[in-house]
XYZ file of C-alpha atoms in Angstrom:
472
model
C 85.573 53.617 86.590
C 85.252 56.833 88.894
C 86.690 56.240 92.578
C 85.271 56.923 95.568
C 86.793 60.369 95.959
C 85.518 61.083 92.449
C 82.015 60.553 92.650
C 81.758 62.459 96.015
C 83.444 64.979 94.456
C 80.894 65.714 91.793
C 77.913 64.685 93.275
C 79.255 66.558 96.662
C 77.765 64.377 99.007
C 80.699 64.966 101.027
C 79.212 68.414 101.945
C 75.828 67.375 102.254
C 75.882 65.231 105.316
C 77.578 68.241 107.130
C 74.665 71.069 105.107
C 72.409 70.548 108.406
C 74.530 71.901 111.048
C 76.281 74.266 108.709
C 72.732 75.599 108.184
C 71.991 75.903 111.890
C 75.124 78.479 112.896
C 74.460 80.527 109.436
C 70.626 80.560 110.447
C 72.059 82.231 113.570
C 74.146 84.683 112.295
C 71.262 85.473 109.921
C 69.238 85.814 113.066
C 71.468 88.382 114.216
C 71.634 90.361 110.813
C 68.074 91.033 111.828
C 68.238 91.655 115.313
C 71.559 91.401 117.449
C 72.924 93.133 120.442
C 71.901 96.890 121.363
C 68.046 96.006 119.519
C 66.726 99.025 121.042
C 69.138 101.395 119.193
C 70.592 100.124 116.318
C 68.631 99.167 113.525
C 67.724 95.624 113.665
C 68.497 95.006 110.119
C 71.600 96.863 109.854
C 74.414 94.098 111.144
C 76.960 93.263 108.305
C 78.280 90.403 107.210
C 81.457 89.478 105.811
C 82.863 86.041 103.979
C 86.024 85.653 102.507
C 86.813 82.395 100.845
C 90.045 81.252 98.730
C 87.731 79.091 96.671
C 90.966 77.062 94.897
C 91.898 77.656 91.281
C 90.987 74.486 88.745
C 94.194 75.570 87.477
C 95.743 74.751 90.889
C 93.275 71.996 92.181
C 95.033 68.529 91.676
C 92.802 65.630 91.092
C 95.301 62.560 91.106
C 97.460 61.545 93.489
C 99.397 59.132 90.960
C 99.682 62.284 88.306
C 100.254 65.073 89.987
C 100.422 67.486 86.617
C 96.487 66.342 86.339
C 94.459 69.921 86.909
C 90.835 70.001 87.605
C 91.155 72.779 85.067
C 91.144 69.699 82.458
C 87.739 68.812 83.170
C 84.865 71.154 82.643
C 82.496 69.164 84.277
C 84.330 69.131 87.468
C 85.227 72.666 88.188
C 81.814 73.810 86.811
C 79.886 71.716 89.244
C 82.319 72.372 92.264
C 82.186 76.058 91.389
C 78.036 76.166 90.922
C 78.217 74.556 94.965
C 80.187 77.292 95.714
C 77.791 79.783 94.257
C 75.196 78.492 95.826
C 76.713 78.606 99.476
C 77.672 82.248 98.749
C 74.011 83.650 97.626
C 72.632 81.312 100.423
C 74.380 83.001 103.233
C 73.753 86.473 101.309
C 76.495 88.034 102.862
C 76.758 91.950 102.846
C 80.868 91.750 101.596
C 82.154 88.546 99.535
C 86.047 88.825 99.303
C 86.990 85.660 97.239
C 90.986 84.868 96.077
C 91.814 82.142 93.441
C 89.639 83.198 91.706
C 90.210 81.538 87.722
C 90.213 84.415 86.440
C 91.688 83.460 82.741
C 88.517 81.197 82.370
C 86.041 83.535 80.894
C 82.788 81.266 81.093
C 83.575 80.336 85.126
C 84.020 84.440 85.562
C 80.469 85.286 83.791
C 78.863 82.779 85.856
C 80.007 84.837 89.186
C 79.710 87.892 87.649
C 75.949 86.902 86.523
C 74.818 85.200 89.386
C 76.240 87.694 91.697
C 74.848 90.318 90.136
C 71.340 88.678 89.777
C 71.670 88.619 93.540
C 72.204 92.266 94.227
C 76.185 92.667 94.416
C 78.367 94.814 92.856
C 81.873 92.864 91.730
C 85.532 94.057 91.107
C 87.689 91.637 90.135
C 91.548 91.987 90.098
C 94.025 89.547 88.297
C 97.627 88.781 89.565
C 100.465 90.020 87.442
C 101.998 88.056 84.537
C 99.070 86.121 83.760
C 99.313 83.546 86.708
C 95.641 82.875 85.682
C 93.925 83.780 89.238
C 92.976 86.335 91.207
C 90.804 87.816 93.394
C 86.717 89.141 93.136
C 85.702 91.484 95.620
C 81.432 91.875 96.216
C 79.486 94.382 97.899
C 75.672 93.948 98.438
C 73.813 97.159 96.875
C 71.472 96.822 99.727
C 73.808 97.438 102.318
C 76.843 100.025 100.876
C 77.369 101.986 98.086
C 80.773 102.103 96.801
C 82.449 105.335 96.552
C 86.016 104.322 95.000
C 88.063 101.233 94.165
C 91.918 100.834 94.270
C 94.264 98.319 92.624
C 97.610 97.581 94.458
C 99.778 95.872 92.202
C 102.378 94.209 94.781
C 104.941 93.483 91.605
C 107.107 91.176 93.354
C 108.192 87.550 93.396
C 104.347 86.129 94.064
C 102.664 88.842 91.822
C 100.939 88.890 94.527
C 97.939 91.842 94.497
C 94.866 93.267 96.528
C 91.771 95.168 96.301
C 90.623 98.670 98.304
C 86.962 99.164 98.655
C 85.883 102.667 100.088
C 82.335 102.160 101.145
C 79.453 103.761 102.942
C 76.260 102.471 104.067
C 73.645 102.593 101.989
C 71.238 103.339 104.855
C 71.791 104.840 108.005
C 72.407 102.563 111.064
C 70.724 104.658 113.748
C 67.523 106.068 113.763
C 67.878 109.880 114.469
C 69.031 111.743 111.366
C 70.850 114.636 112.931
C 74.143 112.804 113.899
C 77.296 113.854 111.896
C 78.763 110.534 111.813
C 79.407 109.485 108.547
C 79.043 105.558 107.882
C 81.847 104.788 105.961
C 84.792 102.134 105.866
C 87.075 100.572 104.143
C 87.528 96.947 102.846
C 90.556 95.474 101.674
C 91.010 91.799 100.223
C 93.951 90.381 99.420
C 95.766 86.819 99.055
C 99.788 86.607 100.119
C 102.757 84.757 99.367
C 102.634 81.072 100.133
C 105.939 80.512 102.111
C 107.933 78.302 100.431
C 110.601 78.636 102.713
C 111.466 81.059 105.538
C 113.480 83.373 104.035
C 110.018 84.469 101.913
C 108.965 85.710 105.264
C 110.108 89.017 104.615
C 108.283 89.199 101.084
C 104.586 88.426 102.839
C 105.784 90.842 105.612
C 106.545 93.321 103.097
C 102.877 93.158 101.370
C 101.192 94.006 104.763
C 103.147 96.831 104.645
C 102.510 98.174 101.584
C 98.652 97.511 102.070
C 98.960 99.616 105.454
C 101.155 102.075 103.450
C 98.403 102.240 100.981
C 95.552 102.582 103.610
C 96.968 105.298 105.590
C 98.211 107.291 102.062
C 94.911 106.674 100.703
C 92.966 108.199 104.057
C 95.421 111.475 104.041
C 94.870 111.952 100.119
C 91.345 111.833 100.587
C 90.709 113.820 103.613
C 88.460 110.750 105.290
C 87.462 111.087 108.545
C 88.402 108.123 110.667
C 86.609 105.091 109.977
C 87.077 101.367 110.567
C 89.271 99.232 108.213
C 88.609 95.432 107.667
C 91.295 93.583 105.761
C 90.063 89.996 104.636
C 91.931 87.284 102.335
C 94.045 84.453 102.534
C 97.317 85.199 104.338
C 98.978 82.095 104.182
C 100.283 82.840 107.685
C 99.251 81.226 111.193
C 98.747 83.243 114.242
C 102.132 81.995 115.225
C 103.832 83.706 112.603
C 105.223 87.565 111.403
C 102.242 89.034 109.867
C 99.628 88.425 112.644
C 101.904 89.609 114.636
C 102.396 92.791 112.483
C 98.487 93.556 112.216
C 98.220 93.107 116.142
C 100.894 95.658 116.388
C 98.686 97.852 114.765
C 95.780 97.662 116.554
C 93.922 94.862 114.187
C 91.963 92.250 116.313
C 91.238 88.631 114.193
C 87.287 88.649 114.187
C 87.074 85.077 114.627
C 89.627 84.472 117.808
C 87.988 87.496 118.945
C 84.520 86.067 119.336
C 85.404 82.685 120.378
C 87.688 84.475 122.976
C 91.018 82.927 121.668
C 94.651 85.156 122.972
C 97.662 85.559 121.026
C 99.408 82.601 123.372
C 100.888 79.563 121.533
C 98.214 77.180 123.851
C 95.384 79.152 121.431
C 97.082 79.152 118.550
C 95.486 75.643 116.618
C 92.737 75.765 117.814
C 91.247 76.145 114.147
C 92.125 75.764 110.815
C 90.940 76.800 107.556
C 93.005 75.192 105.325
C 94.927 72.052 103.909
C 97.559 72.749 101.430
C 99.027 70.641 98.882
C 101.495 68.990 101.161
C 98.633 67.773 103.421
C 99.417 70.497 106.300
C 96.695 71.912 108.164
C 96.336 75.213 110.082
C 94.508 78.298 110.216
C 95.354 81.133 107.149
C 91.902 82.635 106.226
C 91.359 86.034 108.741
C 88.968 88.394 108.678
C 90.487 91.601 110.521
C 88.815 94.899 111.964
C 90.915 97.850 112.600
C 88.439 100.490 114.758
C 89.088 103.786 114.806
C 89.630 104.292 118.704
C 92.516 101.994 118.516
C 95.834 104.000 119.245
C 98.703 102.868 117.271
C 102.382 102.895 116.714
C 103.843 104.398 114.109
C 103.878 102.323 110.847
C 107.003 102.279 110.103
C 108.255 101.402 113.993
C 105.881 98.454 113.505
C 107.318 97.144 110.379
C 110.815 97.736 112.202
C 109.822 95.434 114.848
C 108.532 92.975 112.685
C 112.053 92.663 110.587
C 113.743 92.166 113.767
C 111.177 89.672 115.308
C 112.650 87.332 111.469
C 115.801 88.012 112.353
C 115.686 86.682 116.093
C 113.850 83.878 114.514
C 115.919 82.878 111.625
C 118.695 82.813 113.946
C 117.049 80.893 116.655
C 116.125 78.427 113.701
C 119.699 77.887 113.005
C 120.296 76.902 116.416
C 121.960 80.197 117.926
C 121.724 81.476 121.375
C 121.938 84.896 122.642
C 124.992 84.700 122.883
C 125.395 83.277 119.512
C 123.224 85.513 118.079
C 125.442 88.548 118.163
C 128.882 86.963 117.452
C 126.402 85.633 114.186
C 126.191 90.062 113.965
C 129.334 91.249 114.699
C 130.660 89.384 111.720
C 134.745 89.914 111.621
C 133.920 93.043 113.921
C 137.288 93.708 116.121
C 135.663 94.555 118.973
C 132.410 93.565 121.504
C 130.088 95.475 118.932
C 128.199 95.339 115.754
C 129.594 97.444 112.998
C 126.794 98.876 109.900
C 128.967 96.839 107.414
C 128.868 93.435 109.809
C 124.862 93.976 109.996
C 124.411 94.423 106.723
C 126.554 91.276 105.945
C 124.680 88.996 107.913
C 120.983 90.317 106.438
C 122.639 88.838 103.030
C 123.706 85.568 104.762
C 120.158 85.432 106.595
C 118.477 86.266 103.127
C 117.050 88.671 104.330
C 118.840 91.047 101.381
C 120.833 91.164 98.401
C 117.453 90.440 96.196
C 115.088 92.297 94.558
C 112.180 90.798 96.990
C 114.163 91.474 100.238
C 115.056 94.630 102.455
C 116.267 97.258 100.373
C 119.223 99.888 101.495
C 117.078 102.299 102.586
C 115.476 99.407 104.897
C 118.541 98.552 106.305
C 119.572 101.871 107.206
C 116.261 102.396 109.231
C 116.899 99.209 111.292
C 119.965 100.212 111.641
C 119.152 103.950 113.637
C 116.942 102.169 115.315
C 119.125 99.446 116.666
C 121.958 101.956 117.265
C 120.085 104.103 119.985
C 122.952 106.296 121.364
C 123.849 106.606 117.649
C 127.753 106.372 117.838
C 127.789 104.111 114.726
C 128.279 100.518 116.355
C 125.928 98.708 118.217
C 126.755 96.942 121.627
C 125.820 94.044 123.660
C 123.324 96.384 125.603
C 121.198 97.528 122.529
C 121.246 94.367 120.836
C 119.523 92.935 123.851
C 117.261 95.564 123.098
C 116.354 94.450 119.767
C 116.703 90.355 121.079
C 114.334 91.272 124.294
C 111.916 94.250 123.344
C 110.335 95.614 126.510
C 107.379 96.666 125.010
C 104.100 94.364 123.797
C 103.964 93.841 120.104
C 100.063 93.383 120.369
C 98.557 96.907 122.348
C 95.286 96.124 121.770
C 93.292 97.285 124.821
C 95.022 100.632 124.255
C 92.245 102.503 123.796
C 90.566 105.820 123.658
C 87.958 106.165 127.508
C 84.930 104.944 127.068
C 86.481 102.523 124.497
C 83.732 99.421 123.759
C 81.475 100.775 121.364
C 78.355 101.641 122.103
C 75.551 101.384 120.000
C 74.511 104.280 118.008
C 71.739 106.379 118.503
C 70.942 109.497 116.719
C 70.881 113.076 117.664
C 73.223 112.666 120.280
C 76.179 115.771 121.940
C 79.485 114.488 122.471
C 82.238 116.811 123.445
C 84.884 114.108 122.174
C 85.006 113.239 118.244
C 82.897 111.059 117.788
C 83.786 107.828 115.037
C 81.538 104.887 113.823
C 83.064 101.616 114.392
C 82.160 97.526 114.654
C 81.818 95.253 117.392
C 82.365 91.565 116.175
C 78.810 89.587 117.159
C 79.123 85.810 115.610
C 81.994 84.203 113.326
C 81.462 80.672 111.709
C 83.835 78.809 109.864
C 82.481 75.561 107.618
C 82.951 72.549 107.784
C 82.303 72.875 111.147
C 85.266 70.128 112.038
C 87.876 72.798 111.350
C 86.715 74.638 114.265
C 87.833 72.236 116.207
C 91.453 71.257 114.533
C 90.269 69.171 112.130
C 89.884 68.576 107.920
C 87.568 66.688 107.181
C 88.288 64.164 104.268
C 85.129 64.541 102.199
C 84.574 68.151 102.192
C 85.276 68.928 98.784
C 84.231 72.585 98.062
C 88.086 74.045 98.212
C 91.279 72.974 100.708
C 90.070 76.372 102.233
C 87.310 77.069 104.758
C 84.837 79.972 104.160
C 85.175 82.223 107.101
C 81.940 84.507 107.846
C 81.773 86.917 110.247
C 78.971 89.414 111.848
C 79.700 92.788 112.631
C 77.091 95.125 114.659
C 77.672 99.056 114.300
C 78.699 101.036 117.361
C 79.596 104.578 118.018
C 82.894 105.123 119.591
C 85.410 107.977 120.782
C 88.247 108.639 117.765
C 91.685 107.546 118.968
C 93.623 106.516 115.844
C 96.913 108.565 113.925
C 93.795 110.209 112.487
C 92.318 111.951 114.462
């Protein structure tokens, strides 16, 4: 006899009683699509839309709590029908970019039936397997009526989560303002990606480390090419709250979340569960799945002083973790140093006792040495109490996201226009729904059964605004 759970689970009745006011926010946002913001100017059917979902691998789903080796990926019926749902929910919200992870890939008759239907629909699919055969992976659509794609990129992480993403460089299909004589060219780029699940803290440094290489990628990708600066959105599953290293990494450079940005949520710790979008498989809930949008007036730090700031933002938390005051902290640094000051060897030593190195996942030498010019300002090869406090209380913001170019907010495009400043096309974020709708307030609901993810959709209107990124 089926239980309870069961027979919502394939009838999914557990998502129909919550279909009705799901369908009244996406009616909005499809509202908007049509007609949102600066009406007069931009083209009323010209707002994107962007969903990213980590729809849950059968091979991953478990579907006993007695056996937990039991996969749904052992019964056809289940993940077909659970899949089909989510099918349906994508082509019903039709929006312009699809970035899904856990994807099962290795299942050839579950990947025709996205491939198919999406494709019936009008999108163009890439879809990207993790290394050594883990099974999933991501798939990456693009609506033909909205962009046409103009390359695709595979970054193959290689590391201990053969972890990987996808690079979409994409223009728009049809010209968001009216006059045709502007020399703005429509064009961004997408990235979707799905990182690490932290199994413990010292794998903080391996998820921090595949931001970086994506950023690595963009900005190498933009220089080889020649592109002219455009905005960047970066969607997936991070497997990171807003409380952690990687948001905190992406503010630094200039990326705003779309979805605390429209429901007008801050950085602080009082903001930071104030969704969720997922439930993993030890029953914790908080928010993972962001959609973020990098503009191109946004003036940035160097990369690499970012990433820098980020490795010693884990180490001041690993070693508050383990209980260590300021104090603490550095006598933790200066190892068997024999004076008041932290010697290249002592540092080095106590990145191998954090775990923080000494593996092939963690900060290589050449890593280490940066940190260490950095932390050493006066460069006399030890580093004091004075610039450790430095590095333990950095003066400057990590998030400078209202630093940007005059005139800043976009404003909506309009041909034909004269601009002595360089002019770039960018997004403002409209409307951003996550479903069920409980989530958006904290909570899982215990009969919504598409994925232990939340599909996060966002609505982005196009704007003109003055270039103030590394690229211009």
């Amino acid at each position: 006899m089926q239980s309870r759970k069961e027979r919502n689970y394939e009838s999914g009745s557990g998502n129909k009683r919550k279909r009705g006011r799901w369908e009244n926010r996406t009616s909005s946002i499809k509202k908007k699509r049509r007609g949102m913001g600066h009406s007069s100017t931009v083209r009323s059917d010209r707002c994107v839309t962007c969903t990213t979902f980590n729809i849950l691998a059968p091979i991953y789903k478990r579907i006993s709590e007695e056996d937990q080796s039991c996969r749904e990926s052992q019964y056809r019926a289940y993940w077909l029908t659970r899949n089909k749902s989510i099918i349906d929910r994508l082509l019903g919200d039709r929006s312009s970019i699809i970035c899904l992870q856990e994807v099962w890939l290795g299942n050839d008759e579950l990947v025709n039936m996205y491939e198919k239907q999406l494709g019936d629909a009008g999108y163009v699919s890439f879809k990207l397997a993790r290394t050594n055969n883990r099974g999933d992976g991501l798939l990456t659509a693009v609506h033909r009526d909205y962009f046409r794609i103009l390359n695709h990129r595979e970054l193959l992480f290689n590391d201990f989560g053969d972890r990987v993403a996808q690079l979409l460089d994409v223009e728009s299909v049809v010209p968001f303002w009216h006059g045709q004589n502007s020399s703005i060219r429509q064009q961004l780029l997408i990235v979707n990606t799905h990182l690490l699940f932290p199994h413990d803290s010292t794998l903080c440094i391996v998820r921090l480390q595949q931001v970086y290489k994506i950023l690595q990628y963009i900005e190498t990708y933009q220089k080889e090419h020649n592109l002219e600066p455009m905005p960047v959105i970066l969607c997936g599953d991070w497997n990171g709250s807003k409380r952690g290293h990687v948001y905190k990494f992406l503010r630094s450079q200039g990326f705003i979340s779309s979805y605390d940005t429209v429901h007008q949520y801050t950085d602080s710790d009082a903001d930071a569960h104030k969704w969720i979008s997922h439930r993993n498989h030890r029953g914790n809930i908080c928010g993972v799945d962001f959609i973020w949008l990098l503009n191109p007036n946004k003036q940035r730090k160097p990369l690499r002083t970012s990433w820098n700031e980020a490795v010693f933002g884990i180490i001041k938390y690993l070693l508050r973790a383990a209980s260590l005051t300021e104090t603490s902290a550095f006598a933790f640094l200066k190892v068997d140093s024999p004076g008041d000051y932290i010697t290249y060897s002592g540092f080095c030593q106590a990145l191998y006792q954090l775990g923080l190195s000494g593996h092939p996942d963690g900060l290589s030498s050449e890593d280490t040495k940066v940190l260490w010019v950095q932390a050493d300002t006066d460069g006399n090869g030890v580093v004091d109490y004075v610039e450790f406090l430095r590095i333990w209380n950095p003066k400057c913001s990590e998030q400078p996201e209202e630093k940007t170019v005059s005139g800043t907010k976009g404003s909506p495009i309009t041909g034909g226009e004269t601009q002595q400043q360089q002019q770039a096309f960018g997004f403002d974020v409209k409307d951003a729904v996550l479903f069920p709708p409980e989530v958006e307030r904290g909570m899982w609901p215990e009969n919504y059964s598409l994925s232990d993810h939340a599909p996060l959709t966002v609505v982005f209107s196009p704007v003109k605004m003055p270039c103030g990124g590394p690229v211009c």
